[in-house]
PDB file of N, CA, C and O in Angstrom:
ATOM      1  N   GLU A   1     -21.925 -35.645  27.844  1.00  0.00           N
ATOM      2  CA  GLU A   1     -22.348 -34.377  28.418  1.00  0.00           C
ATOM      3  C   GLU A   1     -23.873 -34.304  28.396  1.00  0.00           C
ATOM      4  O   GLU A   1     -24.512 -34.620  27.408  1.00  0.00           O
ATOM      5  N   ILE A   2     -24.449 -33.895  29.500  1.00  0.00           N
ATOM      6  CA  ILE A   2     -25.893 -33.751  29.597  1.00  0.00           C
ATOM      7  C   ILE A   2     -26.258 -32.330  29.190  1.00  0.00           C
ATOM      8  O   ILE A   2     -25.683 -31.368  29.674  1.00  0.00           O
ATOM      9  N   LYS A   3     -27.223 -32.207  28.293  1.00  0.00           N
ATOM     10  CA  LYS A   3     -27.651 -30.899  27.803  1.00  0.00           C
ATOM     11  C   LYS A   3     -29.089 -30.659  28.207  1.00  0.00           C
ATOM     12  O   LYS A   3     -29.909 -31.575  28.180  1.00  0.00           O
ATOM     13  N   GLU A   4     -29.373 -29.408  28.572  1.00  0.00           N
ATOM     14  CA  GLU A   4     -30.738 -29.045  28.933  1.00  0.00           C
ATOM     15  C   GLU A   4     -31.564 -28.907  27.656  1.00  0.00           C
ATOM     16  O   GLU A   4     -31.180 -28.198  26.736  1.00  0.00           O
ATOM     17  N   CYS A   5     -32.678 -29.607  27.584  1.00  0.00           N
ATOM     18  CA  CYS A   5     -33.492 -29.597  26.373  1.00  0.00           C
ATOM     19  C   CYS A   5     -34.945 -29.280  26.701  1.00  0.00           C
ATOM     20  O   CYS A   5     -35.426 -29.565  27.793  1.00  0.00           O
ATOM     21  N   ASP A   6     -35.610 -28.712  25.720  1.00  0.00           N
ATOM     22  CA  ASP A   6     -37.052 -28.529  25.791  1.00  0.00           C
ATOM     23  C   ASP A   6     -37.649 -29.692  25.011  1.00  0.00           C
ATOM     24  O   ASP A   6     -37.738 -29.656  23.795  1.00  0.00           O
ATOM     25  N   TRP A   7     -38.002 -30.743  25.718  1.00  0.00           N
ATOM     26  CA  TRP A   7     -38.435 -31.958  25.044  1.00  0.00           C
ATOM     27  C   TRP A   7     -39.760 -31.799  24.312  1.00  0.00           C
ATOM     28  O   TRP A   7     -40.064 -32.568  23.410  1.00  0.00           O
ATOM     29  N   SER A   8     -40.507 -30.765  24.643  1.00  0.00           N
ATOM     30  CA  SER A   8     -41.765 -30.564  23.938  1.00  0.00           C
ATOM     31  C   SER A   8     -41.526 -30.142  22.488  1.00  0.00           C
ATOM     32  O   SER A   8     -42.366 -30.330  21.630  1.00  0.00           O
ATOM     33  N   SER A   9     -40.355 -29.590  22.219  1.00  0.00           N
ATOM     34  CA  SER A   9     -40.080 -29.150  20.849  1.00  0.00           C
ATOM     35  C   SER A   9     -39.030 -30.020  20.170  1.00  0.00           C
ATOM     36  O   SER A   9     -38.701 -29.807  19.013  1.00  0.00           O
ATOM     37  N   ASP A  10     -38.475 -30.983  20.890  1.00  0.00           N
ATOM     38  CA  ASP A  10     -37.425 -31.864  20.357  1.00  0.00           C
ATOM     39  C   ASP A  10     -36.189 -31.099  19.901  1.00  0.00           C
ATOM     40  O   ASP A  10     -35.483 -31.530  19.002  1.00  0.00           O
ATOM     41  N   VAL A  11     -35.942 -29.942  20.500  1.00  0.00           N
ATOM     42  CA  VAL A  11     -34.768 -29.144  20.146  1.00  0.00           C
ATOM     43  C   VAL A  11     -34.016 -28.805  21.424  1.00  0.00           C
ATOM     44  O   VAL A  11     -34.605 -28.307  22.376  1.00  0.00           O
ATOM     45  N   CYS A  12     -32.739 -29.092  21.426  1.00  0.00           N
ATOM     46  CA  CYS A  12     -31.910 -28.721  22.568  1.00  0.00           C
ATOM     47  C   CYS A  12     -31.427 -27.294  22.393  1.00  0.00           C
ATOM     48  O   CYS A  12     -31.062 -26.885  21.287  1.00  0.00           O
ATOM     49  N   SER A  13     -31.400 -26.540  23.473  1.00  0.00           N
ATOM     50  CA  SER A  13     -30.920 -25.161  23.385  1.00  0.00           C
ATOM     51  C   SER A  13     -29.475 -25.117  22.910  1.00  0.00           C
ATOM     52  O   SER A  13     -29.055 -24.174  22.255  1.00  0.00           O
ATOM     53  N   SER A  14     -28.698 -26.158  23.209  1.00  0.00           N
ATOM     54  CA  SER A  14     -27.303 -26.191  22.789  1.00  0.00           C
ATOM     55  C   SER A  14     -27.174 -26.357  21.277  1.00  0.00           C
ATOM     56  O   SER A  14     -26.109 -26.116  20.718  1.00  0.00           O
ATOM     57  N   ASP A  15     -28.241 -26.780  20.607  1.00  0.00           N
ATOM     58  CA  ASP A  15     -28.212 -26.939  19.155  1.00  0.00           C
ATOM     59  C   ASP A  15     -28.516 -25.636  18.425  1.00  0.00           C
ATOM     60  O   ASP A  15     -28.349 -25.559  17.209  1.00  0.00           O
ATOM     61  N   LEU A  16     -28.983 -24.644  19.140  1.00  0.00           N
ATOM     62  CA  LEU A  16     -29.365 -23.386  18.521  1.00  0.00           C
ATOM     63  C   LEU A  16     -28.197 -22.415  18.536  1.00  0.00           C
ATOM     64  O   LEU A  16     -27.400 -22.390  19.464  1.00  0.00           O
ATOM     65  N   MET A  17     -28.105 -21.598  17.501  1.00  0.00           N
ATOM     66  CA  MET A  17     -27.056 -20.586  17.447  1.00  0.00           C
ATOM     67  C   MET A  17     -27.403 -19.448  18.406  1.00  0.00           C
ATOM     68  O   MET A  17     -28.549 -19.067  18.533  1.00  0.00           O
ATOM     69  N   SER A  18     -26.391 -18.907  19.020  1.00  0.00           N
ATOM     70  CA  SER A  18     -26.612 -17.762  19.895  1.00  0.00           C
ATOM     71  C   SER A  18     -26.793 -16.508  19.042  1.00  0.00           C
ATOM     72  O   SER A  18     -26.452 -16.477  17.863  1.00  0.00           O
ATOM     73  N   GLU A  19     -27.329 -15.484  19.656  1.00  0.00           N
ATOM     74  CA  GLU A  19     -27.517 -14.220  18.963  1.00  0.00           C
ATOM     75  C   GLU A  19     -26.176 -13.670  18.469  1.00  0.00           C
ATOM     76  O   GLU A  19     -26.079 -13.134  17.371  1.00  0.00           O
ATOM     77  N   GLU A  20     -25.132 -13.824  19.279  1.00  0.00           N
ATOM     78  CA  GLU A  20     -23.803 -13.360  18.878  1.00  0.00           C
ATOM     79  C   GLU A  20     -23.303 -14.113  17.653  1.00  0.00           C
ATOM     80  O   GLU A  20     -22.677 -13.524  16.782  1.00  0.00           O
ATOM     81  N   GLU A  21     -23.589 -15.419  17.574  1.00  0.00           N
ATOM     82  CA  GLU A  21     -23.175 -16.196  16.406  1.00  0.00           C
ATOM     83  C   GLU A  21     -23.896 -15.701  15.153  1.00  0.00           C
ATOM     84  O   GLU A  21     -23.285 -15.605  14.081  1.00  0.00           O
ATOM     85  N   PHE A  22     -25.182 -15.371  15.277  1.00  0.00           N
ATOM     86  CA  PHE A  22     -25.914 -14.810  14.145  1.00  0.00           C
ATOM     87  C   PHE A  22     -25.312 -13.472  13.736  1.00  0.00           C
ATOM     88  O   PHE A  22     -25.152 -13.181  12.551  1.00  0.00           O
ATOM     89  N   ASP A  23     -24.974 -12.635  14.732  1.00  0.00           N
ATOM     90  CA  ASP A  23     -24.374 -11.334  14.441  1.00  0.00           C
ATOM     91  C   ASP A  23     -23.039 -11.504  13.728  1.00  0.00           C
ATOM     92  O   ASP A  23     -22.747 -10.797  12.754  1.00  0.00           O
ATOM     93  N   LEU A  24     -22.209 -12.436  14.199  1.00  0.00           N
ATOM     94  CA  LEU A  24     -20.909 -12.643  13.561  1.00  0.00           C
ATOM     95  C   LEU A  24     -21.049 -13.230  12.168  1.00  0.00           C
ATOM     96  O   LEU A  24     -20.304 -12.845  11.255  1.00  0.00           O
ATOM     97  N   ASP A  25     -21.994 -14.143  11.971  1.00  0.00           N
ATOM     98  CA  ASP A  25     -22.248 -14.661  10.619  1.00  0.00           C
ATOM     99  C   ASP A  25     -22.621 -13.517   9.686  1.00  0.00           C
ATOM    100  O   ASP A  25     -22.152 -13.449   8.550  1.00  0.00           O
ATOM    101  N   TRP A  26     -23.482 -12.623  10.158  1.00  0.00           N
ATOM    102  CA  TRP A  26     -23.890 -11.471   9.360  1.00  0.00           C
ATOM    103  C   TRP A  26     -22.675 -10.600   9.059  1.00  0.00           C
ATOM    104  O   TRP A  26     -22.485 -10.164   7.922  1.00  0.00           O
ATOM    105  N   LEU A  27     -21.824 -10.346  10.070  1.00  0.00           N
ATOM    106  CA  LEU A  27     -20.624  -9.532   9.886  1.00  0.00           C
ATOM    107  C   LEU A  27     -19.722 -10.138   8.820  1.00  0.00           C
ATOM    108  O   LEU A  27     -19.272  -9.438   7.910  1.00  0.00           O
ATOM    109  N   TYR A  28     -19.458 -11.443   8.905  1.00  0.00           N
ATOM    110  CA  TYR A  28     -18.593 -12.093   7.920  1.00  0.00           C
ATOM    111  C   TYR A  28     -19.165 -12.013   6.516  1.00  0.00           C
ATOM    112  O   TYR A  28     -18.440 -11.778   5.541  1.00  0.00           O
ATOM    113  N   GLU A  29     -20.468 -12.219   6.394  1.00  0.00           N
ATOM    114  CA  GLU A  29     -21.115 -12.159   5.079  1.00  0.00           C
ATOM    115  C   GLU A  29     -20.988 -10.765   4.461  1.00  0.00           C
ATOM    116  O   GLU A  29     -20.639 -10.617   3.292  1.00  0.00           O
ATOM    117  N   GLN A  30     -21.263  -9.743   5.256  1.00  0.00           N
ATOM    118  CA  GLN A  30     -21.187  -8.374   4.748  1.00  0.00           C
ATOM    119  C   GLN A  30     -19.742  -7.958   4.479  1.00  0.00           C
ATOM    120  O   GLN A  30     -19.465  -7.282   3.483  1.00  0.00           O
ATOM    121  N   ALA A  31     -18.827  -8.357   5.342  1.00  0.00           N
ATOM    122  CA  ALA A  31     -17.410  -8.020   5.159  1.00  0.00           C
ATOM    123  C   ALA A  31     -16.887  -8.652   3.868  1.00  0.00           C
ATOM    124  O   ALA A  31     -16.142  -8.017   3.108  1.00  0.00           O
ATOM    125  N   ARG A  32     -17.283  -9.888   3.613  1.00  0.00           N
ATOM    126  CA  ARG A  32     -16.855 -10.574   2.389  1.00  0.00           C
ATOM    127  C   ARG A  32     -17.319  -9.809   1.159  1.00  0.00           C
ATOM    128  O   ARG A  32     -16.589  -9.672   0.176  1.00  0.00           O
ATOM    129  N   LYS A  33     -18.527  -9.263   1.213  1.00  0.00           N
ATOM    130  CA  LYS A  33     -19.078  -8.516   0.076  1.00  0.00           C
ATOM    131  C   LYS A  33     -18.263  -7.271  -0.251  1.00  0.00           C
ATOM    132  O   LYS A  33     -18.269  -6.817  -1.396  1.00  0.00           O
ATOM    133  N   ILE A  34     -17.582  -6.718   0.764  1.00  0.00           N
ATOM    134  CA  ILE A  34     -16.780  -5.512   0.523  1.00  0.00           C
ATOM    135  C   ILE A  34     -15.276  -5.807   0.546  1.00  0.00           C
ATOM    136  O   ILE A  34     -14.454  -4.904   0.590  1.00  0.00           O
ATOM    137  N   GLY A  35     -14.942  -7.096   0.486  1.00  0.00           N
ATOM    138  CA  GLY A  35     -13.545  -7.500   0.400  1.00  0.00           C
ATOM    139  C   GLY A  35     -12.746  -7.333   1.687  1.00  0.00           C
ATOM    140  O   GLY A  35     -11.543  -7.129   1.647  1.00  0.00           O
ATOM    141  N   LYS A  36     -13.417  -7.438   2.819  1.00  0.00           N
ATOM    142  CA  LYS A  36     -12.760  -7.282   4.120  1.00  0.00           C
ATOM    143  C   LYS A  36     -12.855  -8.583   4.908  1.00  0.00           C
ATOM    144  O   LYS A  36     -13.683  -9.432   4.616  1.00  0.00           O
ATOM    145  N   ARG A  37     -11.973  -8.698   5.896  1.00  0.00           N
ATOM    146  CA  ARG A  37     -12.033  -9.832   6.825  1.00  0.00           C
ATOM    147  C   ARG A  37     -11.776  -9.280   8.221  1.00  0.00           C
ATOM    148  O   ARG A  37     -10.680  -8.812   8.513  1.00  0.00           O
ATOM    149  N   PRO A  38     -12.781  -9.333   9.097  1.00  0.00           N
ATOM    150  CA  PRO A  38     -12.613  -8.768  10.435  1.00  0.00           C
ATOM    151  C   PRO A  38     -11.628  -9.571  11.277  1.00  0.00           C
ATOM    152  O   PRO A  38     -11.606 -10.802  11.215  1.00  0.00           O
ATOM    153  N   ASP A  39     -10.803  -8.843  12.040  1.00  0.00           N
ATOM    154  CA  ASP A  39      -9.926  -9.528  12.989  1.00  0.00           C
ATOM    155  C   ASP A  39     -10.671  -9.682  14.312  1.00  0.00           C
ATOM    156  O   ASP A  39     -11.814  -9.238  14.453  1.00  0.00           O
ATOM    157  N   GLU A  40     -10.032 -10.303  15.279  1.00  0.00           N
ATOM    158  CA  GLU A  40     -10.710 -10.595  16.548  1.00  0.00           C
ATOM    159  C   GLU A  40     -11.159  -9.324  17.265  1.00  0.00           C
ATOM    160  O   GLU A  40     -12.257  -9.262  17.817  1.00  0.00           O
ATOM    161  N   ALA A  41     -10.318  -8.292  17.235  1.00  0.00           N
ATOM    162  CA  ALA A  41     -10.677  -7.028  17.896  1.00  0.00           C
ATOM    163  C   ALA A  41     -11.893  -6.394  17.219  1.00  0.00           C
ATOM    164  O   ALA A  41     -12.768  -5.844  17.899  1.00  0.00           O
ATOM    165  N   GLN A  42     -11.970  -6.470  15.894  1.00  0.00           N
ATOM    166  CA  GLN A  42     -13.123  -5.922  15.172  1.00  0.00           C
ATOM    167  C   GLN A  42     -14.380  -6.720  15.472  1.00  0.00           C
ATOM    168  O   GLN A  42     -15.458  -6.142  15.591  1.00  0.00           O
ATOM    169  N   GLU A  43     -14.261  -8.033  15.589  1.00  0.00           N
ATOM    170  CA  GLU A  43     -15.413  -8.866  15.954  1.00  0.00           C
ATOM    171  C   GLU A  43     -15.962  -8.444  17.312  1.00  0.00           C
ATOM    172  O   GLU A  43     -17.172  -8.256  17.470  1.00  0.00           O
ATOM    173  N   GLU A  44     -15.068  -8.317  18.288  1.00  0.00           N
ATOM    174  CA  GLU A  44     -15.486  -7.935  19.636  1.00  0.00           C
ATOM    175  C   GLU A  44     -16.121  -6.554  19.645  1.00  0.00           C
ATOM    176  O   GLU A  44     -17.148  -6.342  20.293  1.00  0.00           O
ATOM    177  N   ARG A  45     -15.521  -5.620  18.931  1.00  0.00           N
ATOM    178  CA  ARG A  45     -16.061  -4.257  18.869  1.00  0.00           C
ATOM    179  C   ARG A  45     -17.435  -4.263  18.206  1.00  0.00           C
ATOM    180  O   ARG A  45     -18.352  -3.567  18.640  1.00  0.00           O
ATOM    181  N   PHE A  46     -17.580  -5.025  17.126  1.00  0.00           N
ATOM    182  CA  PHE A  46     -18.849  -5.124  16.420  1.00  0.00           C
ATOM    183  C   PHE A  46     -19.945  -5.627  17.360  1.00  0.00           C
ATOM    184  O   PHE A  46     -21.017  -5.032  17.444  1.00  0.00           O
ATOM    185  N   LEU A  47     -19.669  -6.722  18.086  1.00  0.00           N
ATOM    186  CA  LEU A  47     -20.662  -7.278  19.011  1.00  0.00           C
ATOM    187  C   LEU A  47     -21.016  -6.277  20.104  1.00  0.00           C
ATOM    188  O   LEU A  47     -22.177  -6.142  20.481  1.00  0.00           O
ATOM    189  N   GLU A  48     -20.010  -5.564  20.593  1.00  0.00           N
ATOM    190  CA  GLU A  48     -20.244  -4.547  21.622  1.00  0.00           C
ATOM    191  C   GLU A  48     -21.143  -3.430  21.088  1.00  0.00           C
ATOM    192  O   GLU A  48     -22.112  -3.035  21.741  1.00  0.00           O
ATOM    193  N   LEU A  49     -20.841  -2.945  19.895  1.00  0.00           N
ATOM    194  CA  LEU A  49     -21.633  -1.859  19.301  1.00  0.00           C
ATOM    195  C   LEU A  49     -23.068  -2.305  19.019  1.00  0.00           C
ATOM    196  O   LEU A  49     -24.013  -1.563  19.295  1.00  0.00           O
ATOM    197  N   VAL A  50     -23.231  -3.486  18.444  1.00  0.00           N
ATOM    198  CA  VAL A  50     -24.575  -3.998  18.146  1.00  0.00           C
ATOM    199  C   VAL A  50     -25.380  -4.117  19.440  1.00  0.00           C
ATOM    200  O   VAL A  50     -26.524  -3.671  19.512  1.00  0.00           O
ATOM    201  N   GLY A  51     -24.774  -4.688  20.463  1.00  0.00           N
ATOM    202  CA  GLY A  51     -25.460  -4.847  21.742  1.00  0.00           C
ATOM    203  C   GLY A  51     -25.911  -3.529  22.343  1.00  0.00           C
ATOM    204  O   GLY A  51     -27.040  -3.392  22.810  1.00  0.00           O
ATOM    205  N   LYS A  52     -25.036  -2.531  22.301  1.00  0.00           N
ATOM    206  CA  LYS A  52     -25.385  -1.212  22.843  1.00  0.00           C
ATOM    207  C   LYS A  52     -26.526  -0.583  22.054  1.00  0.00           C
ATOM    208  O   LYS A  52     -27.435   0.011  22.624  1.00  0.00           O
ATOM    209  N   ARG A  53     -26.467  -0.707  20.746  1.00  0.00           N
ATOM    210  CA  ARG A  53     -27.493  -0.078  19.912  1.00  0.00           C
ATOM    211  C   ARG A  53     -28.845  -0.760  20.072  1.00  0.00           C
ATOM    212  O   ARG A  53     -29.879  -0.092  20.094  1.00  0.00           O
ATOM    213  N   VAL A  54     -28.856  -2.070  20.170  1.00  0.00           N
ATOM    214  CA  VAL A  54     -30.112  -2.786  20.372  1.00  0.00           C
ATOM    215  C   VAL A  54     -30.706  -2.387  21.722  1.00  0.00           C
ATOM    216  O   VAL A  54     -31.912  -2.206  21.844  1.00  0.00           O
ATOM    217  N   ASN A  55     -29.845  -2.215  22.717  1.00  0.00           N
ATOM    218  CA  ASN A  55     -30.325  -1.775  24.032  1.00  0.00           C
ATOM    219  C   ASN A  55     -30.878  -0.359  23.983  1.00  0.00           C
ATOM    220  O   ASN A  55     -31.660   0.029  24.844  1.00  0.00           O
ATOM    221  N   ASP A  56     -30.476   0.415  22.983  1.00  0.00           N
ATOM    222  CA  ASP A  56     -30.995   1.778  22.795  1.00  0.00           C
ATOM    223  C   ASP A  56     -32.234   1.790  21.905  1.00  0.00           C
ATOM    224  O   ASP A  56     -32.596   2.813  21.350  1.00  0.00           O
ATOM    225  N   ASP A  57     -32.860   0.630  21.735  1.00  0.00           N
ATOM    226  CA  ASP A  57     -34.096   0.477  20.947  1.00  0.00           C
ATOM    227  C   ASP A  57     -33.910   0.711  19.450  1.00  0.00           C
ATOM    228  O   ASP A  57     -34.821   1.179  18.772  1.00  0.00           O
ATOM    229  N   ILE A  58     -32.746   0.369  18.930  1.00  0.00           N
ATOM    230  CA  ILE A  58     -32.524   0.382  17.482  1.00  0.00           C
ATOM    231  C   ILE A  58     -32.728  -1.051  17.001  1.00  0.00           C
ATOM    232  O   ILE A  58     -32.305  -1.999  17.663  1.00  0.00           O
ATOM    233  N   SER A  59     -33.354  -1.236  15.854  1.00  0.00           N
ATOM    234  CA  SER A  59     -33.596  -2.588  15.345  1.00  0.00           C
ATOM    235  C   SER A  59     -32.265  -3.308  15.125  1.00  0.00           C
ATOM    236  O   SER A  59     -31.228  -2.676  14.882  1.00  0.00           O
ATOM    237  N   ILE A  60     -32.299  -4.617  15.190  1.00  0.00           N
ATOM    238  CA  ILE A  60     -31.077  -5.405  15.017  1.00  0.00           C
ATOM    239  C   ILE A  60     -30.459  -5.168  13.646  1.00  0.00           C
ATOM    240  O   ILE A  60     -29.247  -5.046  13.517  1.00  0.00           O
ATOM    241  N   SER A  61     -31.268  -5.080  12.614  1.00  0.00           N
ATOM    242  CA  SER A  61     -30.714  -4.876  11.274  1.00  0.00           C
ATOM    243  C   SER A  61     -30.035  -3.511  11.154  1.00  0.00           C
ATOM    244  O   SER A  61     -28.960  -3.400  10.569  1.00  0.00           O
ATOM    245  N   GLU A  62     -30.643  -2.495  11.732  1.00  0.00           N
ATOM    246  CA  GLU A  62     -30.046  -1.158  11.701  1.00  0.00           C
ATOM    247  C   GLU A  62     -28.796  -1.111  12.587  1.00  0.00           C
ATOM    248  O   GLU A  62     -27.792  -0.502  12.220  1.00  0.00           O
ATOM    249  N   ALA A  63     -28.845  -1.766  13.737  1.00  0.00           N
ATOM    250  CA  ALA A  63     -27.692  -1.808  14.637  1.00  0.00           C
ATOM    251  C   ALA A  63     -26.504  -2.484  13.956  1.00  0.00           C
ATOM    252  O   ALA A  63     -25.371  -2.008  14.054  1.00  0.00           O
ATOM    253  N   ARG A  64     -26.768  -3.567  13.237  1.00  0.00           N
ATOM    254  CA  ARG A  64     -25.689  -4.261  12.514  1.00  0.00           C
ATOM    255  C   ARG A  64     -25.122  -3.377  11.415  1.00  0.00           C
ATOM    256  O   ARG A  64     -23.902  -3.280  11.249  1.00  0.00           O
ATOM    257  N   ARG A  65     -26.008  -2.739  10.657  1.00  0.00           N
ATOM    258  CA  ARG A  65     -25.563  -1.901   9.534  1.00  0.00           C
ATOM    259  C   ARG A  65     -24.683  -0.750  10.016  1.00  0.00           C
ATOM    260  O   ARG A  65     -23.600  -0.512   9.482  1.00  0.00           O
ATOM    261  N   ILE A  66     -25.135  -0.050  11.043  1.00  0.00           N
ATOM    262  CA  ILE A  66     -24.379   1.084  11.569  1.00  0.00           C
ATOM    263  C   ILE A  66     -23.049   0.610  12.166  1.00  0.00           C
ATOM    264  O   ILE A  66     -22.011   1.242  11.973  1.00  0.00           O
ATOM    265  N   SER A  67     -23.077  -0.507  12.851  1.00  0.00           N
ATOM    266  CA  SER A  67     -21.858  -1.038  13.465  1.00  0.00           C
ATOM    267  C   SER A  67     -20.861  -1.478  12.421  1.00  0.00           C
ATOM    268  O   SER A  67     -19.648  -1.309  12.598  1.00  0.00           O
ATOM    269  N   LEU A  68     -21.336  -2.035  11.308  1.00  0.00           N
ATOM    270  CA  LEU A  68     -20.448  -2.410  10.209  1.00  0.00           C
ATOM    271  C   LEU A  68     -19.721  -1.183   9.673  1.00  0.00           C
ATOM    272  O   LEU A  68     -18.505  -1.216   9.446  1.00  0.00           O
ATOM    273  N   ILE A  69     -20.457  -0.106   9.506  1.00  0.00           N
ATOM    274  CA  ILE A  69     -19.852   1.147   9.031  1.00  0.00           C
ATOM    275  C   ILE A  69     -18.816   1.637  10.038  1.00  0.00           C
ATOM    276  O   ILE A  69     -17.725   2.091   9.654  1.00  0.00           O
ATOM    277  N   ASP A  70     -19.133   1.553  11.327  1.00  0.00           N
ATOM    278  CA  ASP A  70     -18.183   1.964  12.356  1.00  0.00           C
ATOM    279  C   ASP A  70     -16.900   1.142  12.312  1.00  0.00           C
ATOM    280  O   ASP A  70     -15.816   1.667  12.555  1.00  0.00           O
ATOM    281  N   ILE A  71     -17.016  -0.131  12.019  1.00  0.00           N
ATOM    282  CA  ILE A  71     -15.851  -1.024  12.010  1.00  0.00           C
ATOM    283  C   ILE A  71     -14.994  -0.817  10.752  1.00  0.00           C
ATOM    284  O   ILE A  71     -13.775  -0.716  10.841  1.00  0.00           O
ATOM    285  N   PHE A  72     -15.619  -0.735   9.604  1.00  0.00           N
ATOM    286  CA  PHE A  72     -14.867  -0.701   8.343  1.00  0.00           C
ATOM    287  C   PHE A  72     -14.888   0.662   7.644  1.00  0.00           C
ATOM    288  O   PHE A  72     -14.199   0.847   6.641  1.00  0.00           O
ATOM    289  N   GLY A  73     -15.709   1.578   8.138  1.00  0.00           N
ATOM    290  CA  GLY A  73     -15.752   2.912   7.528  1.00  0.00           C
ATOM    291  C   GLY A  73     -16.614   3.019   6.316  1.00  0.00           C
ATOM    292  O   GLY A  73     -17.203   2.153   5.795  1.00  0.00           O
TER     293      GLY A  73
END
């Protein structure tokens, strides 16, 4: 498979985690701390909420925190 790369930095874009992957990693880490495990519907809802909040000019960390509360209470 041919991957598009930025050869000036020696890093392929396909090697980098997407923003959604970072958000889900954060969700799993925080959920584990409170003894929860998100199901697929909660993952999708979390990503949707974070995306909407970031678009409303809320910082990513605050958007994640508020969305976590929305998902797990």
